[in-house]
mmCIF file of C-alpha atoms in Angstrom:
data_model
loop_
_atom_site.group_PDB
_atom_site.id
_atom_site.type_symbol
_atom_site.label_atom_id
_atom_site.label_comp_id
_atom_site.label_asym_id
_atom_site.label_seq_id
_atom_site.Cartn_x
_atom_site.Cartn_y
_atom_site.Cartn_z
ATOM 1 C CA UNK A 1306 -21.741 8.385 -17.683
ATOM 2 C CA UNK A 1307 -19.621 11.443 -16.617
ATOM 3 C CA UNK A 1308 -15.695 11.270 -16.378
ATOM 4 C CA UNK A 1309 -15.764 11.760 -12.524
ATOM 5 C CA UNK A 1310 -18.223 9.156 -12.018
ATOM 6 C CA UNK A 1311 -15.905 6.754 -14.290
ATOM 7 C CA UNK A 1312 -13.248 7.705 -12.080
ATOM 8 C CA UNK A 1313 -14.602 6.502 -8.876
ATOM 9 C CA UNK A 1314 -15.345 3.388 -10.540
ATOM 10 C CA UNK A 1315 -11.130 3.375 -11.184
ATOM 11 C CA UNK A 1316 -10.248 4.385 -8.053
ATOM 12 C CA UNK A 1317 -12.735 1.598 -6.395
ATOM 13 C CA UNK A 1318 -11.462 -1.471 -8.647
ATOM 14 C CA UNK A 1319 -8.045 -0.532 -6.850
ATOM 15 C CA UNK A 1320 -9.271 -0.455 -3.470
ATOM 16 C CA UNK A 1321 -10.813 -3.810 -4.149
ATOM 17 C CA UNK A 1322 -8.075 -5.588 -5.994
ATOM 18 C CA UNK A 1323 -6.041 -3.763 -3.048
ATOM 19 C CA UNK A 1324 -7.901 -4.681 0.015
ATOM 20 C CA UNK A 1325 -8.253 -8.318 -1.275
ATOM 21 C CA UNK A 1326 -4.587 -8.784 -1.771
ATOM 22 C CA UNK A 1327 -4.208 -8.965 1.473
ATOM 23 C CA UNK A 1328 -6.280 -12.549 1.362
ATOM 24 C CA UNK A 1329 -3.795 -13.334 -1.041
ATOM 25 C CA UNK A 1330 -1.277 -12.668 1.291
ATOM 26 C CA UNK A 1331 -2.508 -14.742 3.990
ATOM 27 C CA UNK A 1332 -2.182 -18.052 1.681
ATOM 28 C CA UNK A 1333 1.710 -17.762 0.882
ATOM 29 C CA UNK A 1334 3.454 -20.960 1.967
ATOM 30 C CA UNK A 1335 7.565 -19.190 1.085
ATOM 31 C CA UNK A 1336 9.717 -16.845 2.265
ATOM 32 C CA UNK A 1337 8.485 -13.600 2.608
ATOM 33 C CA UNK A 1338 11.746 -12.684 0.097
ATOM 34 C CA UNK A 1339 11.310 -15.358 -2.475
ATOM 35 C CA UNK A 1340 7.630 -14.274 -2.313
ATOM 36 C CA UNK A 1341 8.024 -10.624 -2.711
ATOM 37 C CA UNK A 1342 10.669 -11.370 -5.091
ATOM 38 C CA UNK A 1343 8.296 -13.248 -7.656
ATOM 39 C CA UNK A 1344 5.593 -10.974 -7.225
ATOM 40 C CA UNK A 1345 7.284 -7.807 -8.179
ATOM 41 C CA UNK A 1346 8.764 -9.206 -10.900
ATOM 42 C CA UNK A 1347 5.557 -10.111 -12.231
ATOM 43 C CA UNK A 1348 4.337 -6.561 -11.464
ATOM 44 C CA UNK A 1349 7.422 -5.336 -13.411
ATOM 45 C CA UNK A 1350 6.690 -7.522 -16.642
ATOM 46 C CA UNK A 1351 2.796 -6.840 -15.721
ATOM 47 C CA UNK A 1352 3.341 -2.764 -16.165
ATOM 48 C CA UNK A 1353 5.467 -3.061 -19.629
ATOM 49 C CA UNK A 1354 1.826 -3.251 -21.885
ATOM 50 C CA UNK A 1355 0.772 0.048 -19.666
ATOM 51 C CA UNK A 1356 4.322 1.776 -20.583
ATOM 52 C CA UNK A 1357 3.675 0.845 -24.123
ATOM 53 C CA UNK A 1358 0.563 2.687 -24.278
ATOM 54 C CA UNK A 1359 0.785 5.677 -21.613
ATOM 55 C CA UNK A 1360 4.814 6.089 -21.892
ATOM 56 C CA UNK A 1361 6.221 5.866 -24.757
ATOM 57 C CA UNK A 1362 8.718 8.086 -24.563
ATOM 58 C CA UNK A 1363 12.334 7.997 -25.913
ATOM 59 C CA UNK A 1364 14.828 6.333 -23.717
ATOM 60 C CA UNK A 1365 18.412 7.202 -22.155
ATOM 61 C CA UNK A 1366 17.163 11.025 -22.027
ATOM 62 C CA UNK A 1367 17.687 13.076 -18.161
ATOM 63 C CA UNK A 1368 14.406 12.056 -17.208
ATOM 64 C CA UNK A 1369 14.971 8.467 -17.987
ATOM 65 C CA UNK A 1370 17.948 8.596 -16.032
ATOM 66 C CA UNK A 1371 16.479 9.910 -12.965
ATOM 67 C CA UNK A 1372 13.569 8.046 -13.217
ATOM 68 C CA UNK A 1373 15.954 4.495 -12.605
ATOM 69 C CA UNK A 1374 17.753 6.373 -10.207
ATOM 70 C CA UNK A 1375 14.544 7.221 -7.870
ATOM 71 C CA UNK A 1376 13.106 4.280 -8.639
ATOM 72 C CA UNK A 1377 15.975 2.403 -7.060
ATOM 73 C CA UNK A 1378 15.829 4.438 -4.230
ATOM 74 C CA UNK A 1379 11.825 4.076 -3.765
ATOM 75 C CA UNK A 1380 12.085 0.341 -4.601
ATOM 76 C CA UNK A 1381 14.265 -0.228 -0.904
ATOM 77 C CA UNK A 1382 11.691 1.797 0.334
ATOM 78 C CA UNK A 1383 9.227 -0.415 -0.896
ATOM 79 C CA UNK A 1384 11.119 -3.866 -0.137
ATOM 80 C CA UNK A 1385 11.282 -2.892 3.685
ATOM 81 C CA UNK A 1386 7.686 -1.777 3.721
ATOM 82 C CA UNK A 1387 6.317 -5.138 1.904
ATOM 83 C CA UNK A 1388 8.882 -7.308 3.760
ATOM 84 C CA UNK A 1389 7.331 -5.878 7.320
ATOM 85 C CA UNK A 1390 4.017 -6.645 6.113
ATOM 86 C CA UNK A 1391 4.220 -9.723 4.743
ATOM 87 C CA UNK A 1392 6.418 -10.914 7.421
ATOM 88 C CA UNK A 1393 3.196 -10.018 9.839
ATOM 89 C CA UNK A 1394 0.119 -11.420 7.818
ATOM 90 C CA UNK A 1395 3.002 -14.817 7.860
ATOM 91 C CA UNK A 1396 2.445 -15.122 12.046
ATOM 92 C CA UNK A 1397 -1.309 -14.260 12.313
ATOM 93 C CA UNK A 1398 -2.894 -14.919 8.752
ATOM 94 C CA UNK A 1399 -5.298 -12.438 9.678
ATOM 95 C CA UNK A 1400 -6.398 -10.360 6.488
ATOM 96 C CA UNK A 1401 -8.899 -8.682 8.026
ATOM 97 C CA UNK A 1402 -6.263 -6.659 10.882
ATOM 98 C CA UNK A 1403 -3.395 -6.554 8.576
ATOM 99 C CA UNK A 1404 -5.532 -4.518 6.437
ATOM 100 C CA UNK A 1405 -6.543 -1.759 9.252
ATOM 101 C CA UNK A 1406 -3.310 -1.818 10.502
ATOM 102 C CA UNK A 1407 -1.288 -1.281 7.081
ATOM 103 C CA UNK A 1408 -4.237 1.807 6.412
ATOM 104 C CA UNK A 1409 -2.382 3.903 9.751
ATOM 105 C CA UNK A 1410 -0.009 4.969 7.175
ATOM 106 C CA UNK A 1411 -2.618 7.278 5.676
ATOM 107 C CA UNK A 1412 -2.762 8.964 8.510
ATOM 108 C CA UNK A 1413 0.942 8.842 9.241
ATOM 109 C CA UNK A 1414 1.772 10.451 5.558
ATOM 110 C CA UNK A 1415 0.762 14.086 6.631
ATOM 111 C CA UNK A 1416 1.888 13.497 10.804
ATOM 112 C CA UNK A 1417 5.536 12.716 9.056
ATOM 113 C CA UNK A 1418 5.229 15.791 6.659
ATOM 114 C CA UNK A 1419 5.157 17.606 9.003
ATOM 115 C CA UNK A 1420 7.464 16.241 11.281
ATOM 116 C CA UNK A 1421 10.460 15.811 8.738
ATOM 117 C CA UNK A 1422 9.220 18.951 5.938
ATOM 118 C CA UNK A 1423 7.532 21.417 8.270
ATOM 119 C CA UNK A 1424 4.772 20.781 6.016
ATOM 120 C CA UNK A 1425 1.602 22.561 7.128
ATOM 121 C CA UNK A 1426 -0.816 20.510 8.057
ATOM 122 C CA UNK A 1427 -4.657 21.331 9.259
ATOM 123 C CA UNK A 1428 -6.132 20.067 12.746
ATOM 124 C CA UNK A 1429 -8.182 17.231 11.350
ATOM 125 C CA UNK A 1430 -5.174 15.284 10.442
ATOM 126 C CA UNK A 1431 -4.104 15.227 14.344
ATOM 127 C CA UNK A 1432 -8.001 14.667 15.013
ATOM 128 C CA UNK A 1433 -7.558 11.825 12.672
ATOM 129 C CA UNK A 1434 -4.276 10.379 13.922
ATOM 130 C CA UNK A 1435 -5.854 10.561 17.653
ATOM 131 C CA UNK A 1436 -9.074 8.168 16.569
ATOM 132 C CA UNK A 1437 -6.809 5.754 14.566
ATOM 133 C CA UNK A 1438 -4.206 5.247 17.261
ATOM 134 C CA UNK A 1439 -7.463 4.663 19.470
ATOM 135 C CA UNK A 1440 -8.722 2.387 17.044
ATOM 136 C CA UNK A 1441 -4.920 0.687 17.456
ATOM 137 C CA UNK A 1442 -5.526 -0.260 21.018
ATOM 138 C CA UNK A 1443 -8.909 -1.617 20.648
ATOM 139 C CA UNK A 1444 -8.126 -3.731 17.852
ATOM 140 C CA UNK A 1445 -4.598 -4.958 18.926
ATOM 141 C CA UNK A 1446 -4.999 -4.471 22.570
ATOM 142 C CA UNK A 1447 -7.576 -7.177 23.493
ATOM 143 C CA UNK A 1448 -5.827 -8.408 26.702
ATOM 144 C CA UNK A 1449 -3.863 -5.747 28.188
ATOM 145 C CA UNK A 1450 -0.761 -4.669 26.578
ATOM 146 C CA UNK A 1451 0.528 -7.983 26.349
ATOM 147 C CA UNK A 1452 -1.770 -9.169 23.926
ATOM 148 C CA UNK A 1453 0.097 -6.734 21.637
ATOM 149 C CA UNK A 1454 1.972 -10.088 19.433
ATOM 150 C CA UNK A 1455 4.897 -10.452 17.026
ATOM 151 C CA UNK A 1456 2.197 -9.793 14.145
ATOM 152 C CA UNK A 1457 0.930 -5.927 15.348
ATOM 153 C CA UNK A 1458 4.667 -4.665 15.836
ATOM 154 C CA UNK A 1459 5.987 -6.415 12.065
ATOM 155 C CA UNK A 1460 2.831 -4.257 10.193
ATOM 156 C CA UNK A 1461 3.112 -1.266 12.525
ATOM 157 C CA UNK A 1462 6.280 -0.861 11.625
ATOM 158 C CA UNK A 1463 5.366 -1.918 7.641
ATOM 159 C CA UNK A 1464 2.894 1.571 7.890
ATOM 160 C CA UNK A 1465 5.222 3.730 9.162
ATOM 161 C CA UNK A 1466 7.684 2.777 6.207
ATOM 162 C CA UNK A 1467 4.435 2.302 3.668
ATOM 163 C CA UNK A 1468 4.364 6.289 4.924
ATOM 164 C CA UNK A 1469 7.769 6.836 4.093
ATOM 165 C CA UNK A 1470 6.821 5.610 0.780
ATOM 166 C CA UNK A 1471 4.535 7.604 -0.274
ATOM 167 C CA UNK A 1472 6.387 10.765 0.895
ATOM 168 C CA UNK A 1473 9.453 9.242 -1.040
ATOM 169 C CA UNK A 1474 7.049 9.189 -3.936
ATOM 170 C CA UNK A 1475 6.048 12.232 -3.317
ATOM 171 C CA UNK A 1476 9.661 13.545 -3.298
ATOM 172 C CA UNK A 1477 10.754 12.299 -6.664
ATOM 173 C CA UNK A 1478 7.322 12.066 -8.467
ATOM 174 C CA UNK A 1479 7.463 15.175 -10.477
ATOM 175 C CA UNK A 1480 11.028 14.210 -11.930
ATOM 176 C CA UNK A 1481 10.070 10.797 -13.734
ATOM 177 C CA UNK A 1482 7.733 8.992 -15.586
ATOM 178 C CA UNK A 1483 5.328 7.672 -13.345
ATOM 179 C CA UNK A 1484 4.839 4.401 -14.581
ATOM 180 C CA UNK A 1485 8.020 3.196 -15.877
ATOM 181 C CA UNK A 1486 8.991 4.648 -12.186
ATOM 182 C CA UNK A 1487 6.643 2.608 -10.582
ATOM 183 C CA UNK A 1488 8.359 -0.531 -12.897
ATOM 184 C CA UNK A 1489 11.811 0.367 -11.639
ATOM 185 C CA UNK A 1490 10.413 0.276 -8.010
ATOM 186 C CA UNK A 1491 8.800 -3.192 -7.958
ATOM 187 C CA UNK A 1492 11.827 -4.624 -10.097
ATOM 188 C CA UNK A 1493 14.263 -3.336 -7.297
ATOM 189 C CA UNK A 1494 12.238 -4.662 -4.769
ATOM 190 C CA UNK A 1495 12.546 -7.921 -6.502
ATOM 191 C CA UNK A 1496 15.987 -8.277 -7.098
ATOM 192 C CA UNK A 1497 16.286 -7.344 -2.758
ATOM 193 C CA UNK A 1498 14.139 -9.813 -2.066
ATOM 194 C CA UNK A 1499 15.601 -12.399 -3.864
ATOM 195 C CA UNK A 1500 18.919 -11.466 -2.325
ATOM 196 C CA UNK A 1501 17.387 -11.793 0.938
ATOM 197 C CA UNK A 1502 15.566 -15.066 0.626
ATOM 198 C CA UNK A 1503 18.973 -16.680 -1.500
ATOM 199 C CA UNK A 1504 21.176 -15.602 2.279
ATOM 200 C CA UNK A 1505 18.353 -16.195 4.565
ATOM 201 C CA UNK A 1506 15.587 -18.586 3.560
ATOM 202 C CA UNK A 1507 14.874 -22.152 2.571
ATOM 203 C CA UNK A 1508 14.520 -22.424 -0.819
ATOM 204 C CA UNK A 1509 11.264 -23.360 -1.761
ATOM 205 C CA UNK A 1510 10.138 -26.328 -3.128
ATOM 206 C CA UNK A 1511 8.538 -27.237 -6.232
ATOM 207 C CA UNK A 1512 5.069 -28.007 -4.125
ATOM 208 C CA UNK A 1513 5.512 -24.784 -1.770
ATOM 209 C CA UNK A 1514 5.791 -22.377 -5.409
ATOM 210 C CA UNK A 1515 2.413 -24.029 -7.067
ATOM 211 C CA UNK A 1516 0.688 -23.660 -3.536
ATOM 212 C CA UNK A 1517 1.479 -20.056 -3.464
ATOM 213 C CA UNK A 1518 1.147 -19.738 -7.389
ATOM 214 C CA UNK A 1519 -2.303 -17.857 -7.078
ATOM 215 C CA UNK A 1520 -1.133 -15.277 -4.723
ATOM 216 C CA UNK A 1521 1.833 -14.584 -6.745
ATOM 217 C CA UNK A 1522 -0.474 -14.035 -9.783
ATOM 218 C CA UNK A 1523 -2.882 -12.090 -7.949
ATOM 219 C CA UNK A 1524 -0.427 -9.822 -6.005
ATOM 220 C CA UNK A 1525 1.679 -9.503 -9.230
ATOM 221 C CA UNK A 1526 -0.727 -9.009 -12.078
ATOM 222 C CA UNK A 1527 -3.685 -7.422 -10.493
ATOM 223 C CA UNK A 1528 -2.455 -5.754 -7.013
ATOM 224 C CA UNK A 1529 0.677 -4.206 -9.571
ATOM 225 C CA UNK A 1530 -0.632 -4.327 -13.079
ATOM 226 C CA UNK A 1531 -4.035 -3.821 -12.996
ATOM 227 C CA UNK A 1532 -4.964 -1.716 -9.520
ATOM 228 C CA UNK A 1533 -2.089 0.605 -10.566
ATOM 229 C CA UNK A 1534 -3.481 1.671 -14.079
ATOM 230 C CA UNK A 1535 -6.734 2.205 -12.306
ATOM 231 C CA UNK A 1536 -5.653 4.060 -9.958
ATOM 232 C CA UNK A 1537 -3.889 6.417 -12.676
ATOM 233 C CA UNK A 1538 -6.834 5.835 -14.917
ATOM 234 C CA UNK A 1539 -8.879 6.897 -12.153
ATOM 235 C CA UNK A 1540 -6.868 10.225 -10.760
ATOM 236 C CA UNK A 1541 -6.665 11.935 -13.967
ATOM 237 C CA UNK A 1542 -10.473 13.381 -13.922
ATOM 238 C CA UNK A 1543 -11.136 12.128 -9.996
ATOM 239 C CA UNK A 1544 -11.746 15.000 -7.224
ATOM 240 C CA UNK A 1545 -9.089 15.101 -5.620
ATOM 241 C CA UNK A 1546 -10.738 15.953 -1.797
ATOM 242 C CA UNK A 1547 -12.790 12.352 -2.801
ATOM 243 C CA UNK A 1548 -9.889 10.037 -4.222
ATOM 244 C CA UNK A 1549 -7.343 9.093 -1.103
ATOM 245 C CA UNK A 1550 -10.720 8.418 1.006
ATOM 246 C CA UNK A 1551 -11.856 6.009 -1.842
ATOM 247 C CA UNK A 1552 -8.509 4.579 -1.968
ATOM 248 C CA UNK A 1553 -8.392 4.163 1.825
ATOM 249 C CA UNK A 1554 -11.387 1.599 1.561
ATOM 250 C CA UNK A 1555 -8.910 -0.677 1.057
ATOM 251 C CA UNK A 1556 -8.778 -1.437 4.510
ATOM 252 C CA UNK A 1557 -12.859 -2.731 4.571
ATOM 253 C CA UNK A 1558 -12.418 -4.847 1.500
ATOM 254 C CA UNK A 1559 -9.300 -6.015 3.635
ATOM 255 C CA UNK A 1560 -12.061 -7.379 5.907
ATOM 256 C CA UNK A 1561 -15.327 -8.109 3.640
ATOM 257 C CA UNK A 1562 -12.272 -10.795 2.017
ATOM 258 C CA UNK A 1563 -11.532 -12.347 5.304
ATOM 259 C CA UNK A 1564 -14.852 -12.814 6.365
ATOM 260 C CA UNK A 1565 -15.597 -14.137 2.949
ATOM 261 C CA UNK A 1566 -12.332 -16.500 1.920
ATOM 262 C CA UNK A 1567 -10.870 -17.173 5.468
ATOM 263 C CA UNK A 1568 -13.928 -17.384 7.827
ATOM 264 C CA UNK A 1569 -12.814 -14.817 10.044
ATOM 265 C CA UNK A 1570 -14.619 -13.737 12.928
ATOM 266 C CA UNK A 1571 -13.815 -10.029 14.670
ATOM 267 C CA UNK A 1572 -14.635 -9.015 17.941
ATOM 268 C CA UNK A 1573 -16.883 -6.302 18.934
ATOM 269 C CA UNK A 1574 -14.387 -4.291 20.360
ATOM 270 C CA UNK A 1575 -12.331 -5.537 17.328
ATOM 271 C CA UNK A 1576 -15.259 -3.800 15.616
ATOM 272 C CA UNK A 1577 -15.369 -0.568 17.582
ATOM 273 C CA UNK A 1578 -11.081 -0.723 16.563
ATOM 274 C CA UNK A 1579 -11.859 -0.768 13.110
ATOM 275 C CA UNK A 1580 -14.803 1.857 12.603
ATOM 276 C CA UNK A 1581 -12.164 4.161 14.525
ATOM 277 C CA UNK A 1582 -9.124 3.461 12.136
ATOM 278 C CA UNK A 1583 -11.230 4.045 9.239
ATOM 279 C CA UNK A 1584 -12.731 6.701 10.548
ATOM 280 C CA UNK A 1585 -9.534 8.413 11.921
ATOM 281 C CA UNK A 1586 -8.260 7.643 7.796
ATOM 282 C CA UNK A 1587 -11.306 9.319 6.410
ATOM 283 C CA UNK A 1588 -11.109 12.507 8.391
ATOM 284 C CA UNK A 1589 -7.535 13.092 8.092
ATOM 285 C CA UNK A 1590 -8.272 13.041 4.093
ATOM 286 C CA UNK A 1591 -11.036 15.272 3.777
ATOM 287 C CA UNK A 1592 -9.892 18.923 2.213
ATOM 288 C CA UNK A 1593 -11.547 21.505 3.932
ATOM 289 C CA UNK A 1594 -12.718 24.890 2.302
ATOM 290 C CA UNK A 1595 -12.167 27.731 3.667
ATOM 291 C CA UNK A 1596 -14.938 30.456 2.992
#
């Protein structure tokens, strides 16, 4: 079995565990703070084995430093992008949409680049932002422009800051250790989200945590733990034209899950929506050669 081929096995476990969190997500019964609060934790705690053995590194050096110090920054990134989201799959429960909705943002990433950095960017990205904003209106836009609900608007709004994100990432990545990086980030967004649930949610019951126990697990452990160390696990010897579009299936496992767990039943235009945004995601990926 060749390295690349083991790769796209890595990067594929991630899309999975990815794509099914958002099932996961659809079965929370707290706060979208307490929630996100637990969860990250649990990433946090779930990412010290994989610092052990990838990072270990002496601590209190520069880089350590301004690997906390980025990681703050990223983690407030990351609180308002998961608190949009989750606040949106709370309304509908709809894993399926939230999935193909949340995936604009990898289409978003280079639009913004640009926008913000000046950063070139080749034509398929715009032909790819042009069939995923179609995509958009068929899937949200089944009645008019009216039918356009709370839900759409919260994780339209979570992409373009999941966007911001990954350019944030982008920003600091080369400055820090990744992964103790990425542990700073989810512990940040933690602490946040515990804030905001302590000011501005009920605190949950003993009944309302063990209902929502297995998507704290799942989100925590595998969508942190164990979908980020394949995905680095996966990049190191992956092609790098081939990995984001691998990564991007998130989105259809998004759906296979809530087809599968949640009996959910999309439209054909809902369909049509869908093909588009992955479609749109796909093409504004692919490296072209020039000759």
């Amino acid at each position: 079995m060749s390295k690349r081929f083991k790769s796209n096995i890595f990067l594929f476990v991630a899309a999975i565990v990815w794509g099914f969190a958002f099932v996961a997500q659809c079965d929370v019964s707290i706060g979208s703070g307490y929630f996100l609060a637990a969860r990250s934790v649990l990433g946090t705690i779930a990412l010290i084995p994989v610092i052990l053995i990838f990072e270990r590194e002496s601590l209190f050096t520069k880089k350590f430093l301004s690997t906390l110090k980025y990681g703050m920054i990223t983690g407030v990134v990351l609180f308002i992008a998961s608190y949009l989201q989750q606040e949106g799959i709370n309304i509908d429960k709809v894993a399926g949409k939230a999935g193909f909705i949340t995936g604009f943002y990898s289409v978003l990433v280079p639009v913004f680049a640009f926008i913000i950095w000046r950063k070139k960017t080749t034509y398929n990205v715009w032909i790819g932002a042009f069939l995923s904003i179609v995509g958009l209106y068929f899937l949200c836009m089944t009645d008019g422009y009216t039918s356009v609900g709370l839900s759409d608007i919260y994780l339209l709004a979570g992409a373009v800051f999941w966007s911001f994100h990954i350019l944030t990432i982008d920003k600091f990545i080369d400055r820090v250790s990744p992964i103790k990086y990425s542990a700073v980030q989810f512990f940040t967004c933690g602490m946040i989200g515990l804030i905001v649930g302590i000011f501005t949610e009920d605190a949950p019951s003993a009944n309302l945590l063990t209902s929502t126990l297995w998507p704290i697990v799942y989100c925590g452990v595998f969508s942190s733990g164990v979908a980020y160390t394949c995905q680095i696990l996966g990049q190191r010897d992956a092609d790098p034209t081939y990995a984001p579009i691998i990564l991007s299936t998130e989105s259809v496992f998004a759906a296979i899950g809530g087809m599968i767990f949640l009996n959910e039943v999309i439209s054909l235009r809902g369909y049509i929506g869908c093909i588009l945004i992955f479609a749109g995601i796909v093409i504004s990926q692919v490296q072209f050669k020039r000759k």
